[in-house]
């Protein structure tokens, strides 16, 4: 029976890295990127993630307003750490995005695959056989103009590269939780945070000590998102988990 679950009995639960981008004033200086709005509400997401993953026993590290190269450097610095005594690794990225990419505060695009691949077997051996989870609050397509008081995490900047559907390495033990599906925007309330992150934190908190696995939790997130509607307009949002997990992952 135990082989059906990931071992969560190391000395430490592990690190939860939060990268949260709010201020995109530098990106707006670039020709063609004047539409990069500041991501009001991301602080609320930061706080909710910090609270729930601290409750679950993680060491939570928060990095704010990183440019594209700084995102890559930060991810690499965590790849180089020794995770031998840790159960798993979690990375949450809150930023603007488009198909297969997230943006630094300077408007530089960073392929999601480049970030997740940093933790594959050959790159980070101390996480071999352990769950590596990525939760990304960013659009995966173009925003349409909406006459609603919600904001989106899409920008009109051109991707300029062919999108690959494979955003995680072709090997076991990865989970990528995307706020929205390919080509679609994700919604963020400037006062209450994003639909996806707030629902994720709510469901993680509700399932505390219930022995519920992460896939079941993410299914409940989708159930909740499917019932939400943007104010004054009939639009909704569906999150999308991509996984190569080979066992059930239970935090409790």
CSV table of C-alpha atoms in Angstrom, one decimal, residues 20-146:
chain,number,residue,atom,x,y,z
A,20,UNK,CA,5.5,37.1,-7.7
A,21,UNK,CA,5.7,39.9,-10.3
A,22,UNK,CA,3.7,43.1,-9.7
A,23,UNK,CA,5.5,46.0,-11.2
A,24,UNK,CA,5.8,45.9,-15.0
A,25,UNK,CA,6.8,49.6,-15.4
A,26,UNK,CA,10.1,48.5,-17.0
A,27,UNK,CA,8.3,46.3,-19.6
A,28,UNK,CA,6.1,49.3,-20.5
A,29,UNK,CA,9.2,51.2,-21.7
A,30,UNK,CA,9.7,48.6,-24.5
A,31,UNK,CA,8.1,49.3,-27.9
A,32,UNK,CA,5.1,47.1,-28.3
A,33,UNK,CA,4.8,46.2,-24.6
A,34,UNK,CA,3.0,49.3,-23.4
A,35,UNK,CA,0.0,47.2,-22.4
A,36,UNK,CA,1.9,45.3,-19.6
A,37,UNK,CA,-0.3,46.4,-16.6
A,38,UNK,CA,0.9,46.1,-13.0
A,39,UNK,CA,-0.6,42.9,-11.5
A,40,UNK,CA,-2.7,44.3,-8.7
A,41,UNK,CA,-3.9,41.5,-6.4
A,42,UNK,CA,-0.7,39.4,-6.6
A,43,UNK,CA,0.1,40.4,-3.0
A,44,UNK,CA,-3.1,38.7,-1.9
A,45,UNK,CA,-2.0,35.5,-3.8
A,46,UNK,CA,1.4,35.7,-2.2
A,47,UNK,CA,-0.1,35.9,1.3
A,48,UNK,CA,-2.5,33.0,0.7
A,49,UNK,CA,0.2,30.8,-0.7
A,50,UNK,CA,2.6,31.6,2.1
A,51,UNK,CA,-0.1,30.8,4.7
A,52,UNK,CA,-1.2,27.5,3.3
A,53,UNK,CA,2.2,26.1,2.5
A,54,UNK,CA,3.7,27.2,5.8
A,55,UNK,CA,0.8,25.3,7.4
A,56,UNK,CA,1.7,22.3,5.4
A,57,UNK,CA,5.3,22.4,6.7
A,58,UNK,CA,7.1,24.0,3.8
A,59,UNK,CA,9.9,26.6,4.0
A,60,UNK,CA,8.4,29.3,1.9
A,61,UNK,CA,10.7,31.7,0.1
A,62,UNK,CA,9.2,34.7,-1.8
A,63,UNK,CA,10.9,36.6,-4.6
A,64,UNK,CA,9.2,39.7,-5.9
A,65,UNK,CA,9.5,41.6,-9.2
A,66,UNK,CA,12.0,39.5,-11.1
A,67,UNK,CA,13.2,40.3,-14.6
A,68,UNK,CA,13.4,37.5,-17.1
A,69,UNK,CA,17.1,36.7,-16.4
A,70,UNK,CA,16.5,36.9,-12.7
A,71,UNK,CA,13.8,34.3,-12.9
A,72,UNK,CA,16.1,31.9,-14.6
A,73,UNK,CA,18.9,32.7,-12.2
A,74,UNK,CA,16.6,32.1,-9.2
A,75,UNK,CA,15.3,28.8,-10.5
A,76,UNK,CA,18.9,27.7,-11.1
A,77,UNK,CA,20.0,28.6,-7.6
A,78,UNK,CA,17.2,26.4,-6.2
A,79,UNK,CA,18.2,23.6,-8.6
A,80,UNK,CA,21.7,23.7,-7.3
A,81,UNK,CA,20.6,23.3,-3.6
A,82,UNK,CA,20.8,20.0,-1.8
A,83,UNK,CA,17.2,18.6,-1.5
A,84,UNK,CA,18.3,15.2,-0.1
A,85,UNK,CA,16.6,15.7,3.3
A,86,UNK,CA,13.4,17.2,1.7
A,87,UNK,CA,10.2,15.4,0.7
A,88,UNK,CA,9.5,17.5,-2.4
A,89,UNK,CA,9.8,20.8,-4.2
A,90,UNK,CA,7.2,23.4,-5.0
A,91,UNK,CA,7.4,26.5,-7.2
A,92,UNK,CA,4.6,29.0,-7.7
A,93,UNK,CA,5.0,31.7,-10.4
A,94,UNK,CA,2.6,34.7,-10.5
A,95,UNK,CA,3.1,36.8,-13.5
A,96,UNK,CA,1.9,37.9,-17.0
A,97,UNK,CA,2.1,35.1,-19.6
A,98,UNK,CA,1.3,33.8,-23.0
A,99,UNK,CA,1.3,30.5,-24.8
A,100,UNK,CA,4.0,28.4,-23.0
A,101,UNK,CA,5.8,31.3,-21.4
A,102,UNK,CA,5.8,33.7,-18.5
A,103,UNK,CA,7.1,37.2,-18.5
A,104,UNK,CA,9.7,38.9,-16.3
A,105,UNK,CA,9.0,42.4,-15.1
A,106,UNK,CA,11.2,43.7,-18.0
A,107,UNK,CA,9.0,42.1,-20.6
A,108,UNK,CA,11.4,39.3,-21.3
A,109,UNK,CA,9.7,36.0,-22.0
A,110,UNK,CA,10.8,32.8,-20.2
A,111,UNK,CA,9.7,29.4,-21.6
A,112,UNK,CA,7.9,27.4,-18.9
A,113,UNK,CA,9.7,24.3,-20.1
A,114,UNK,CA,13.1,25.8,-19.5
A,115,UNK,CA,12.1,26.3,-15.8
A,116,UNK,CA,10.6,22.9,-15.2
A,117,UNK,CA,13.5,21.2,-17.0
A,118,UNK,CA,16.0,22.5,-14.4
A,119,UNK,CA,14.7,19.9,-12.0
A,120,UNK,CA,14.9,16.8,-14.3
A,121,UNK,CA,17.0,13.8,-13.1
A,122,UNK,CA,20.3,14.9,-14.7
A,123,UNK,CA,20.0,18.5,-13.5
A,124,UNK,CA,18.9,18.0,-9.8
A,125,UNK,CA,19.7,14.5,-8.6
A,126,UNK,CA,18.7,15.1,-5.0
A,127,UNK,CA,15.0,15.4,-6.1
A,128,UNK,CA,15.1,12.2,-8.1
A,129,UNK,CA,12.0,10.1,-7.3
A,130,UNK,CA,10.4,13.0,-5.4
A,131,UNK,CA,7.5,15.2,-6.5
A,132,UNK,CA,8.3,18.5,-8.2
A,133,UNK,CA,5.2,20.7,-8.4
A,134,UNK,CA,4.8,23.9,-10.3
A,135,UNK,CA,1.8,26.2,-10.0
A,136,UNK,CA,1.6,29.0,-12.6
A,137,UNK,CA,-0.8,31.9,-12.4
A,138,UNK,CA,-0.5,33.5,-15.8
A,139,UNK,CA,-2.5,33.6,-19.0
A,140,UNK,CA,-1.8,31.1,-21.8
A,141,UNK,CA,-3.3,33.2,-24.6
A,142,UNK,CA,-4.5,36.6,-25.6
A,143,UNK,CA,-6.7,38.7,-23.5
A,144,UNK,CA,-9.9,40.1,-25.0
A,145,UNK,CA,-11.1,43.5,-23.9
A,146,UNK,CA,-13.6,43.0,-21.1
